[in-house]
């Protein structure tokens, strides 16, 4: 049975939807800085003069200057129209229902605007963004002790002397406005970013006993915060007994250590740190104190480190550590992972890896060596997921390789490893890995190779790798031609093939990475696939072959070596 519908004019539908939208006040309660004065008035009227969220720019913009270097760079987003003072006053005269207010402007304008507010409304979140902070705040390496920093102070009569719902305060460009102590005492969430006075931050935090969430995102380095002789303002304890979430983003080690050294917080505090070491070597006192503090912290939480992600960058190394198991060895997409008790991301600028023809040169001074040893000390015996990739980009024509010592340190430093994933640059990574797992510790051709792969490795994942079928056919022919099927001993055959694969080649500079990656694929399969007490899987995610049916050829080789054909999984996604 079908129901015949009559045609309705489009204009009639639009008019109906428009009348419905105009009748729903909640659709017009958010006022943003992109609205023109005309539309702001319209939003106020359609919300029955009860806006719930306001984001406005209250200061006149500076005239746009022509870019000096890159004329094609997209300019920063600006409001469509400069708001006249009468419009701002109109907005702020209807704040009885405002729950969230974010204002941007000069410090004096912000003070004047905030004084127009009263505490009768349900204001729960307040954000302040200073458009032009003091110039001295941009001097990254100067001592703050000789700077005259006098923030603008809000009087105690701010918000009528009380705002019972105000629990969240965001400073998006430094602590340029000083709030009354009664505001700070009631806060449960506090965020500060950009450039700020560290001593003023510590002093303000000491007035926030109810604080539960703290996020710090600095844009400068605080070299004067020496662990040997810290300033007086960095010595007194900061008691935050209700703090349950601490987030540091893009910070240097000096500020992190100065804060953690004087922080008194519950053991259950969730810590998420994202920082840059700034060139500290392994024997530096500040790095040693940080390592010891992190080891002590990890020892007190129930969940040890579960996963680690090493990323080889053009000018250093980055490592990320987390506690909660992920699906299929995938990297946790969100940062910080708020469901984790802790997560740590460290960028170590400095010398990275050496080329394979000189694998031992300056290894102990490399950024990878420092971070690998740090992760191993932090919880190497508990790490079960390991992700490795390289920085790739339009300006990077040669993918840097891991040295053999790097690979051996990775494989031997995490004995409980279950999942190993090769990410961006998988072909080159596999090629360099093959050299590490087929040579002895001293890289001598006559030395026994030994198995450096963790004994419990169950899954290897390759993302977008490239492989060569010619290498596979070579070993298929070897298996069928030189070993008659009637008297084949598959165990001896696999040992023979593995020994030949592991034999170090001389003069192999011209060998393509694809060939070495295919060789590494076979070595992983022979070493791990022959272990009868483990279920081993090798997942190829969106990988490429130089000829069609490459996967079937690989399975044919596995069959000729009496290995599990189903150990190879081919997928088109990371799931």
Coordinates of C-alpha atoms in Angstrom, one line a residue:
X1 CA 0.0 0.0 0.0
X2 CA 1.4 3.4 -1.0
X3 CA 0.6 6.8 0.3
X4 CA 0.4 9.5 -2.3
X5 CA 2.0 12.8 -1.1
X6 CA 1.2 16.1 -2.5
X7 CA 3.9 18.5 -3.8
X8 CA 4.7 21.3 -1.4
X9 CA 6.3 24.5 -2.6
X10 CA 9.9 25.0 -1.4
X11 CA 9.3 28.5 -0.2
X12 CA 6.4 27.2 1.9
X13 CA 8.8 24.6 3.6
X14 CA 11.4 27.2 4.2
X15 CA 8.9 29.5 5.8
X16 CA 7.6 26.8 8.0
X17 CA 11.1 25.9 9.2
X18 CA 12.0 29.6 9.7
X19 CA 8.9 30.1 11.9
X20 CA 9.8 26.9 13.9
X21 CA 13.4 28.1 14.3
X22 CA 12.3 31.6 15.4
X23 CA 10.1 30.1 18.0
X24 CA 12.9 28.1 19.7
X25 CA 14.8 30.5 21.9
X26 CA 17.6 28.0 22.6
X27 CA 18.8 28.2 19.0
X28 CA 19.8 31.9 19.5
X29 CA 21.5 31.8 22.9
X30 CA 25.1 31.7 21.6
X31 CA 26.7 35.0 20.6
X32 CA 30.1 34.8 18.9
X33 CA 32.7 37.3 17.7
X34 CA 31.9 36.6 14.1
X35 CA 28.5 38.2 14.3
X36 CA 27.9 41.7 13.1
X37 CA 26.2 44.3 15.4
X38 CA 22.9 43.8 13.4
X39 CA 23.0 40.0 13.9
X40 CA 23.9 40.4 17.6
X41 CA 20.8 42.5 18.1
X42 CA 18.8 39.9 16.2
X43 CA 20.2 37.0 18.4
X44 CA 19.3 38.9 21.5
X45 CA 15.8 39.5 20.4
X46 CA 15.3 35.9 19.2
X47 CA 16.7 34.5 22.5
X48 CA 14.2 36.7 24.4
X49 CA 17.2 38.6 25.7
X50 CA 18.6 35.6 27.5
X51 CA 21.9 34.6 25.9
X52 CA 23.7 31.7 27.6
X53 CA 27.1 31.9 26.0
X54 CA 28.9 35.0 24.8
X55 CA 32.2 35.3 23.0
X56 CA 33.0 38.9 22.0
X57 CA 35.9 41.2 21.1
X58 CA 35.6 44.3 23.1
X59 CA 38.6 46.3 21.9
X60 CA 39.2 48.0 18.5
X61 CA 41.5 46.1 16.3
X62 CA 44.9 47.4 15.2
X63 CA 45.1 48.3 11.5
X64 CA 46.2 45.4 9.4
X65 CA 49.9 45.5 8.4
X66 CA 51.2 43.9 5.3
X67 CA 53.1 40.7 5.8
X68 CA 56.9 41.1 5.4
X69 CA 57.9 37.6 4.5
X70 CA 55.1 35.3 3.3
X71 CA 52.4 37.1 1.4
X72 CA 50.5 33.9 0.8
X73 CA 50.1 33.1 4.5
X74 CA 46.5 33.2 5.6
X75 CA 45.9 36.0 8.0
X76 CA 44.6 35.4 11.5
X77 CA 40.8 35.3 11.6
X78 CA 39.3 38.6 12.6
X79 CA 35.8 39.6 13.6
X80 CA 33.6 40.6 10.7
X81 CA 32.8 44.0 12.1
X82 CA 34.2 46.0 15.0
X83 CA 31.6 46.1 17.7
X84 CA 30.6 49.6 18.8
X85 CA 30.5 50.3 22.5
X86 CA 26.7 50.7 22.4
X87 CA 26.4 47.1 21.2
X88 CA 28.8 45.8 23.9
X89 CA 26.7 47.6 26.5
X90 CA 23.6 46.1 25.0
X91 CA 25.0 42.6 25.3
X92 CA 26.3 43.0 28.8
X93 CA 23.0 44.4 30.0
X94 CA 21.4 41.0 29.4
X95 CA 23.7 38.7 31.3
X96 CA 21.2 37.3 33.9
X97 CA 21.2 34.0 32.0
X98 CA 24.8 33.8 30.8
X99 CA 26.6 30.7 31.8
X100 CA 29.9 31.2 29.8
X101 CA 31.6 34.5 28.9
X102 CA 34.8 34.8 26.9
X103 CA 36.0 38.3 26.2
X104 CA 39.0 39.5 24.1
X105 CA 40.6 42.9 24.2
X106 CA 43.1 45.2 25.9
X107 CA 43.6 44.8 29.6
X108 CA 42.0 48.2 30.5
X109 CA 39.0 47.4 28.3
X110 CA 38.6 44.0 29.9
X111 CA 38.7 45.5 33.4
X112 CA 36.0 48.0 32.5
X113 CA 33.8 45.3 30.9
X114 CA 34.1 42.9 33.8
X115 CA 33.0 45.7 36.2
X116 CA 29.8 45.9 34.3
X117 CA 28.8 42.4 35.3
X118 CA 26.9 41.5 38.4
X119 CA 26.8 38.2 40.3
X120 CA 23.1 37.5 40.0
X121 CA 23.4 35.3 37.0
X122 CA 24.4 31.7 36.6
X123 CA 27.9 32.6 35.3
X124 CA 29.9 29.4 35.6
X125 CA 32.8 29.9 33.1
X126 CA 34.8 33.0 32.4
X127 CA 37.5 33.3 29.8
X128 CA 39.9 36.3 29.3
X129 CA 42.1 36.8 26.2
X130 CA 44.5 39.7 26.1
X131 CA 45.1 41.0 22.6
X132 CA 48.3 42.9 23.3
X133 CA 50.1 41.7 26.3
X134 CA 53.1 43.6 27.7
X135 CA 56.2 43.5 25.5
X136 CA 58.5 42.2 28.1
X137 CA 56.5 39.0 28.3
X138 CA 57.9 38.0 25.0
X139 CA 61.6 38.0 26.2
X140 CA 61.8 34.2 26.5
X141 CA 65.1 33.9 28.4
X142 CA 65.1 36.9 30.7
X143 CA 64.9 36.6 34.5
X144 CA 61.5 37.7 35.7
X145 CA 63.0 38.9 39.0
X146 CA 64.1 42.2 37.3
X147 CA 60.9 42.8 35.5
X148 CA 58.2 45.2 36.8
X149 CA 55.1 43.2 36.5
X150 CA 52.0 44.9 37.9
X151 CA 48.7 43.1 36.8
X152 CA 45.5 45.1 36.7
X153 CA 43.5 44.3 39.8
X154 CA 39.8 43.7 40.0
X155 CA 38.3 45.1 43.1
X156 CA 36.4 43.0 45.6
X157 CA 33.2 44.5 44.4
X158 CA 33.6 42.6 41.1
X159 CA 30.4 40.7 40.2
X160 CA 28.7 42.3 43.2
X161 CA 31.1 40.7 45.6
X162 CA 29.9 37.2 44.9
X163 CA 29.3 34.7 42.0
X164 CA 28.1 31.4 43.5
X165 CA 28.2 29.6 40.2
X166 CA 31.6 30.7 38.9
X167 CA 33.8 27.6 38.9
X168 CA 35.9 27.9 35.7
X169 CA 38.5 30.5 34.8
X170 CA 40.5 30.6 31.6
X171 CA 43.5 32.9 31.0
X172 CA 44.4 32.7 27.3
X173 CA 47.3 35.1 27.3
X174 CA 48.9 35.3 30.7
X175 CA 47.9 36.4 34.2
X176 CA 47.4 40.1 33.2
X177 CA 44.3 40.5 35.4
X178 CA 44.3 39.8 39.1
X179 CA 41.0 38.5 40.5
X180 CA 39.8 38.9 44.0
X181 CA 40.7 36.1 46.4
X182 CA 37.1 35.1 46.9
X183 CA 36.9 34.2 43.1
X184 CA 40.1 32.0 43.3
X185 CA 39.0 30.2 46.4
X186 CA 35.8 28.9 44.7
X187 CA 37.4 27.8 41.4
X188 CA 37.3 24.1 40.4
X189 CA 38.9 24.5 37.0
X190 CA 41.7 26.8 35.9
X191 CA 43.6 27.2 32.6
X192 CA 46.5 29.5 31.8
X193 CA 48.2 29.7 28.5
X194 CA 50.6 31.8 26.4
X195 CA 53.1 33.9 28.3
X196 CA 52.7 34.5 32.1
X197 CA 54.7 35.2 35.2
X198 CA 55.5 31.9 36.9
X199 CA 55.7 33.4 40.4
X200 CA 52.3 35.0 40.0
X201 CA 50.9 31.6 38.8
X202 CA 52.3 29.8 41.9
X203 CA 50.9 32.5 44.1
X204 CA 47.5 32.4 42.5
X205 CA 47.4 28.5 42.8
X206 CA 48.0 28.7 46.5
X207 CA 44.7 30.5 46.8
X208 CA 42.7 27.8 45.0
X209 CA 42.1 25.0 47.6
X210 CA 39.0 23.7 45.7
X211 CA 40.8 23.3 42.4
X212 CA 40.1 20.0 40.6
X213 CA 41.3 20.6 37.0
X214 CA 44.5 22.5 36.1
X215 CA 45.8 23.0 32.6
X216 CA 49.0 25.0 31.9
X217 CA 50.1 25.8 28.3
X218 CA 53.1 28.1 28.3
X219 CA 54.6 29.7 25.3
X220 CA 58.0 30.6 26.8
X221 CA 60.9 29.0 28.7
X222 CA 61.6 29.7 32.3
X223 CA 65.3 29.2 32.6
X224 CA 65.5 31.2 35.9
X225 CA 63.6 28.3 37.7
X226 CA 66.9 26.6 38.6
X227 CA 66.5 23.4 40.7
X228 CA 69.7 24.3 42.6
X229 CA 68.7 27.8 43.7
X230 CA 64.9 28.3 43.0
X231 CA 63.4 31.7 43.5
X232 CA 61.6 32.2 46.9
X233 CA 58.2 32.0 45.2
X234 CA 58.9 28.5 43.9
X235 CA 59.9 27.0 47.2
X236 CA 56.7 27.1 49.3
X237 CA 54.3 24.2 48.9
X238 CA 51.2 24.5 46.7
X239 CA 48.4 22.5 48.5
X240 CA 45.8 21.3 46.0
X241 CA 44.1 18.5 47.9
X242 CA 41.2 18.2 45.6
X243 CA 43.2 18.2 42.3
X244 CA 42.3 15.2 40.1
X245 CA 43.6 16.3 36.7
X246 CA 46.8 18.0 35.8
X247 CA 47.7 18.9 32.2
X248 CA 50.9 20.4 31.0
X249 CA 51.1 21.2 27.2
X250 CA 54.2 22.2 25.3
X251 CA 56.2 23.1 28.4
X252 CA 59.9 23.0 29.1
X253 CA 61.4 20.9 31.9
X254 CA 62.2 23.9 34.1
X255 CA 58.6 25.0 34.7
X256 CA 57.3 21.4 35.0
X257 CA 59.9 20.5 37.7
X258 CA 59.5 23.7 39.6
X259 CA 55.8 23.1 39.8
X260 CA 55.9 19.4 40.6
X261 CA 58.6 19.9 43.2
X262 CA 56.3 22.1 45.3
X263 CA 53.0 20.5 44.5
X264 CA 51.1 18.7 47.2
X265 CA 48.2 16.7 45.6
X266 CA 46.4 13.3 46.1
X267 CA 48.2 10.1 44.9
X268 CA 45.3 9.5 42.6
X269 CA 46.0 12.6 40.6
X270 CA 45.9 12.0 36.8
X271 CA 48.9 13.6 35.2
X272 CA 49.3 14.3 31.5
X273 CA 52.6 16.0 30.6
X274 CA 53.7 17.1 27.1
X275 CA 57.1 18.7 27.3
X276 CA 60.3 19.5 25.5
X277 CA 63.6 18.6 27.2
X278 CA 65.6 21.4 25.6
X279 CA 68.8 19.6 25.1
X280 CA 69.4 18.2 28.7
X281 CA 71.8 15.3 28.7
X282 CA 71.3 12.2 30.7
X283 CA 73.6 13.2 33.5
X284 CA 72.1 16.7 34.0
X285 CA 70.8 17.1 37.5
X286 CA 67.4 18.4 36.3
X287 CA 66.9 15.4 34.0
X288 CA 67.9 13.0 36.7
X289 CA 65.5 14.6 39.1
X290 CA 62.7 14.4 36.5
X291 CA 63.4 10.8 35.8
X292 CA 63.4 9.9 39.5
X293 CA 60.2 11.8 40.1
X294 CA 58.5 10.0 37.2
X295 CA 59.6 6.6 38.4
X296 CA 58.4 7.4 41.9
X297 CA 55.0 8.5 40.5
X298 CA 54.6 5.4 38.3
X299 CA 55.4 3.2 41.3
X300 CA 52.4 4.6 43.2
X301 CA 49.7 4.0 40.5
X302 CA 48.0 0.7 39.9
X303 CA 48.5 0.8 36.1
X304 CA 52.1 0.5 34.8
X305 CA 53.1 1.8 31.3
X306 CA 51.3 -0.2 28.7
X307 CA 52.3 1.4 25.4
X308 CA 55.1 3.5 23.9
X309 CA 55.3 5.4 20.6
X310 CA 58.7 6.4 19.3
X311 CA 58.7 9.0 16.5
X312 CA 61.9 9.8 14.6
X313 CA 61.8 13.5 13.7
X314 CA 64.1 15.5 11.5
X315 CA 65.9 17.2 14.4
X316 CA 65.3 14.8 17.3
X317 CA 63.1 12.2 18.8
X318 CA 59.6 12.2 20.3
X319 CA 58.2 9.5 22.6
X320 CA 54.7 9.1 24.0
X321 CA 53.8 6.8 26.9
X322 CA 50.3 5.7 28.1
X323 CA 48.7 3.3 30.5
X324 CA 45.5 2.0 29.0
X325 CA 45.6 -0.8 26.4
X326 CA 44.6 0.4 22.9
X327 CA 42.8 -1.6 20.2
X328 CA 45.0 -3.5 17.7
X329 CA 48.1 -1.5 18.7
X330 CA 46.7 1.8 17.5
X331 CA 48.0 5.1 18.8
X332 CA 45.6 6.9 21.1
X333 CA 44.1 9.6 19.0
X334 CA 43.1 12.1 21.6
X335 CA 45.5 13.9 23.8
X336 CA 45.4 14.0 26.7
X337 CA 43.7 10.6 27.1
X338 CA 41.6 11.6 30.0
X339 CA 40.7 8.0 30.9
X340 CA 44.3 7.3 31.7
X341 CA 45.9 7.8 35.1
X342 CA 48.8 9.4 33.3
X343 CA 50.4 10.0 29.9
X344 CA 53.7 11.4 29.0
X345 CA 54.9 12.9 25.7
X346 CA 58.5 14.1 25.5
X347 CA 60.2 15.8 22.6
X348 CA 64.0 15.6 22.7
X349 CA 65.6 18.0 20.2
X350 CA 69.2 17.2 19.3
X351 CA 71.2 14.5 17.5
X352 CA 69.1 11.6 16.3
X353 CA 70.2 8.5 14.6
X354 CA 73.3 7.6 12.6
X355 CA 73.4 6.0 9.2
X356 CA 73.7 2.2 9.0
X357 CA 77.2 2.3 7.6
X358 CA 78.4 3.7 11.0
X359 CA 75.9 2.2 13.4
X360 CA 77.7 2.8 16.7
X361 CA 78.8 6.4 16.2
X362 CA 77.6 8.7 18.9
X363 CA 74.8 6.4 19.8
X364 CA 75.1 7.0 23.5
X365 CA 74.7 10.8 22.8
X366 CA 71.6 10.4 20.6
X367 CA 68.2 11.6 21.6
X368 CA 66.8 8.2 21.0
X369 CA 69.2 6.5 23.4
X370 CA 68.2 8.9 26.2
X371 CA 64.4 8.4 25.7
X372 CA 64.6 4.7 25.2
X373 CA 66.6 4.2 28.4
X374 CA 64.1 6.5 30.2
X375 CA 61.1 4.5 29.0
X376 CA 62.8 1.3 29.9
X377 CA 63.6 2.5 33.4
X378 CA 60.0 3.9 33.8
X379 CA 58.4 0.6 32.9
X380 CA 60.1 -1.3 30.2
X381 CA 59.1 -4.7 31.6
X382 CA 55.4 -3.8 31.4
X383 CA 55.3 -2.2 27.9
X384 CA 53.2 -4.4 25.6
X385 CA 52.5 -2.1 22.7
X386 CA 55.3 -0.4 20.7
X387 CA 54.7 2.0 17.8
X388 CA 57.5 3.3 15.6
X389 CA 57.4 5.8 12.8
X390 CA 59.3 8.6 11.1
X391 CA 58.5 12.2 10.4
X392 CA 57.5 12.6 6.7
X393 CA 56.8 15.8 4.8
X394 CA 57.2 17.6 1.5
X395 CA 60.7 18.9 2.5
X396 CA 62.0 15.4 3.6
X397 CA 63.3 13.6 0.6
X398 CA 65.4 11.0 2.4
X399 CA 63.8 9.0 5.3
X400 CA 66.4 8.8 8.1
X401 CA 67.1 5.3 9.3
X402 CA 67.3 3.9 12.8
X403 CA 70.7 2.5 13.6
X404 CA 71.2 -1.1 14.4
X405 CA 71.8 -0.3 18.1
X406 CA 68.5 1.6 18.2
X407 CA 66.6 -1.5 17.1
X408 CA 68.4 -3.8 19.4
X409 CA 67.8 -1.5 22.3
X410 CA 64.1 -1.4 21.4
X411 CA 63.7 -5.1 21.1
X412 CA 65.7 -6.1 24.2
X413 CA 64.5 -3.2 26.4
X414 CA 60.8 -4.3 26.3
X415 CA 60.8 -8.0 27.0
X416 CA 57.0 -8.2 27.5
X417 CA 56.2 -6.7 24.1
X418 CA 53.1 -8.3 22.5
X419 CA 52.3 -5.8 19.6
X420 CA 54.8 -4.1 17.3
X421 CA 53.6 -1.6 14.8
X422 CA 55.5 0.1 12.0
X423 CA 53.8 3.4 11.0
X424 CA 54.8 6.2 8.7
X425 CA 57.9 5.2 6.7
X426 CA 57.3 1.5 7.4
X427 CA 59.3 0.3 4.4
X428 CA 62.5 2.1 5.4
X429 CA 61.9 1.1 9.0
X430 CA 61.6 -2.5 8.2
X431 CA 64.7 -2.3 6.0
X432 CA 66.8 -1.0 8.8
X433 CA 65.2 -3.4 11.3
X434 CA 66.3 -6.3 9.2
X435 CA 70.0 -5.4 9.8
X436 CA 69.5 -5.3 13.5
X437 CA 67.8 -8.7 13.9
X438 CA 70.3 -10.4 11.5
X439 CA 73.6 -9.3 13.1
X440 CA 75.4 -9.8 16.4
X441 CA 75.8 -7.2 19.1
X442 CA 79.2 -6.2 17.6
X443 CA 78.0 -6.3 14.0
X444 CA 80.5 -9.0 13.1
X445 CA 79.5 -11.3 10.3
X446 CA 81.1 -14.3 11.9
X447 CA 79.4 -13.7 15.3
X448 CA 76.2 -15.7 16.1
X449 CA 73.2 -13.7 15.5
X450 CA 70.9 -14.6 18.3
X451 CA 67.2 -13.8 18.5
X452 CA 66.7 -10.2 19.7
X453 CA 62.9 -10.2 19.2
X454 CA 60.9 -10.5 22.4
X455 CA 59.8 -14.1 23.0
X456 CA 56.2 -13.2 23.6
X457 CA 55.7 -11.1 20.4
X458 CA 52.3 -12.0 19.0
X459 CA 51.4 -9.4 16.5
X460 CA 53.3 -7.2 14.0
X461 CA 51.5 -4.5 12.1
X462 CA 52.8 -2.8 8.9
X463 CA 51.1 0.4 7.7
X464 CA 51.4 1.1 4.0
X465 CA 54.6 -0.8 3.5
X466 CA 56.0 -1.8 0.1
X467 CA 57.2 -5.3 -0.7
X468 CA 58.9 -7.2 -3.6
X469 CA 57.6 -10.5 -5.0
X470 CA 60.9 -11.2 -6.7
X471 CA 62.5 -11.9 -3.3
X472 CA 59.6 -14.2 -2.4
X473 CA 60.0 -16.2 -5.6
X474 CA 63.7 -16.6 -4.9
X475 CA 63.0 -18.5 -1.7
X476 CA 60.1 -20.5 -3.1
X477 CA 62.4 -21.8 -5.8
X478 CA 65.1 -22.6 -3.2
X479 CA 62.6 -24.5 -1.0
X480 CA 61.3 -26.7 -3.9
X481 CA 64.4 -27.0 -6.0
X482 CA 67.2 -27.7 -3.5
X483 CA 65.2 -29.7 -0.9
X484 CA 63.3 -32.6 -2.4
X485 CA 59.8 -32.9 -0.9
X486 CA 60.1 -36.6 -0.2
X487 CA 62.8 -36.1 2.4
X488 CA 62.3 -32.6 3.6
X489 CA 62.8 -31.6 7.2
X490 CA 60.9 -28.4 7.5
X491 CA 62.6 -27.4 10.7
X492 CA 66.1 -27.7 9.1
X493 CA 64.7 -26.0 6.0
X494 CA 63.5 -23.0 8.0
X495 CA 66.8 -22.8 9.9
X496 CA 68.7 -22.9 6.6
X497 CA 66.6 -20.2 5.0
X498 CA 66.9 -18.0 8.2
X499 CA 70.6 -18.4 8.2
X500 CA 70.9 -17.4 4.6
X501 CA 68.6 -14.4 5.2
X502 CA 70.7 -13.4 8.2
X503 CA 74.0 -13.6 6.4
X504 CA 75.3 -10.1 6.2
X505 CA 75.9 -8.9 2.7
X506 CA 78.9 -6.8 1.7
X507 CA 78.8 -4.1 -0.9
X508 CA 75.0 -3.9 -0.7
X509 CA 74.7 -0.2 -0.8
X510 CA 72.5 -0.4 -3.9
X511 CA 70.0 -2.8 -2.4
X512 CA 66.6 -1.1 -2.5
X513 CA 64.7 -0.6 0.8
X514 CA 61.8 -2.6 -0.6
X515 CA 64.0 -5.7 -0.9
X516 CA 65.3 -5.3 2.6
X517 CA 61.7 -4.7 3.9
X518 CA 60.6 -8.0 2.2
X519 CA 63.6 -9.7 3.8
X520 CA 62.7 -8.3 7.2
X521 CA 59.1 -9.6 6.7
X522 CA 60.4 -13.1 6.1
X523 CA 62.7 -13.0 9.1
X524 CA 59.9 -11.9 11.4
X525 CA 57.8 -14.7 10.1
X526 CA 60.5 -17.3 10.5
X527 CA 61.5 -16.2 14.0
X528 CA 58.1 -15.8 15.4
X529 CA 56.0 -18.1 13.3
X530 CA 58.0 -21.1 14.3
X531 CA 57.2 -20.7 18.0
X532 CA 54.7 -23.4 18.7
X533 CA 53.6 -21.9 22.0
X534 CA 52.5 -18.5 20.6
X535 CA 49.8 -17.5 18.2
X536 CA 51.5 -15.1 15.8
X537 CA 49.8 -12.7 13.3
X538 CA 51.3 -10.4 10.8
X539 CA 48.9 -7.6 9.6
X540 CA 49.5 -5.7 6.4
X541 CA 47.5 -2.5 6.4
X542 CA 47.1 -1.0 2.9
X543 CA 50.5 -2.4 1.8
X544 CA 51.7 -2.4 -1.8
X545 CA 53.3 -5.2 -3.9
X546 CA 55.3 -4.7 -7.1
X547 CA 53.2 -7.4 -8.8
X548 CA 49.6 -8.6 -8.5
X549 CA 48.8 -11.4 -6.1
X550 CA 51.7 -10.6 -3.9
X551 CA 49.9 -11.8 -0.8
X552 CA 49.1 -15.1 -2.4
X553 CA 52.8 -15.5 -3.3
X554 CA 53.7 -14.9 0.3
X555 CA 51.3 -17.5 1.5
X556 CA 52.7 -19.9 -1.0
X557 CA 56.1 -19.4 0.5
X558 CA 54.8 -19.9 4.0
X559 CA 53.2 -23.2 2.8
X560 CA 56.5 -24.3 1.3
X561 CA 58.2 -23.7 4.7
X562 CA 55.4 -25.4 6.6
X563 CA 54.3 -22.2 8.3
X564 CA 50.8 -21.1 9.0
X565 CA 49.3 -19.5 5.8
X566 CA 46.7 -17.7 7.9
X567 CA 49.4 -15.9 9.9
X568 CA 49.2 -13.1 7.3
X569 CA 46.2 -10.8 7.5
X570 CA 45.6 -8.1 4.9
X571 CA 43.4 -5.2 5.8
X572 CA 42.4 -1.9 4.2
X573 CA 42.1 0.0 7.5
X574 CA 43.8 0.3 10.8
X575 CA 41.0 -1.5 12.7

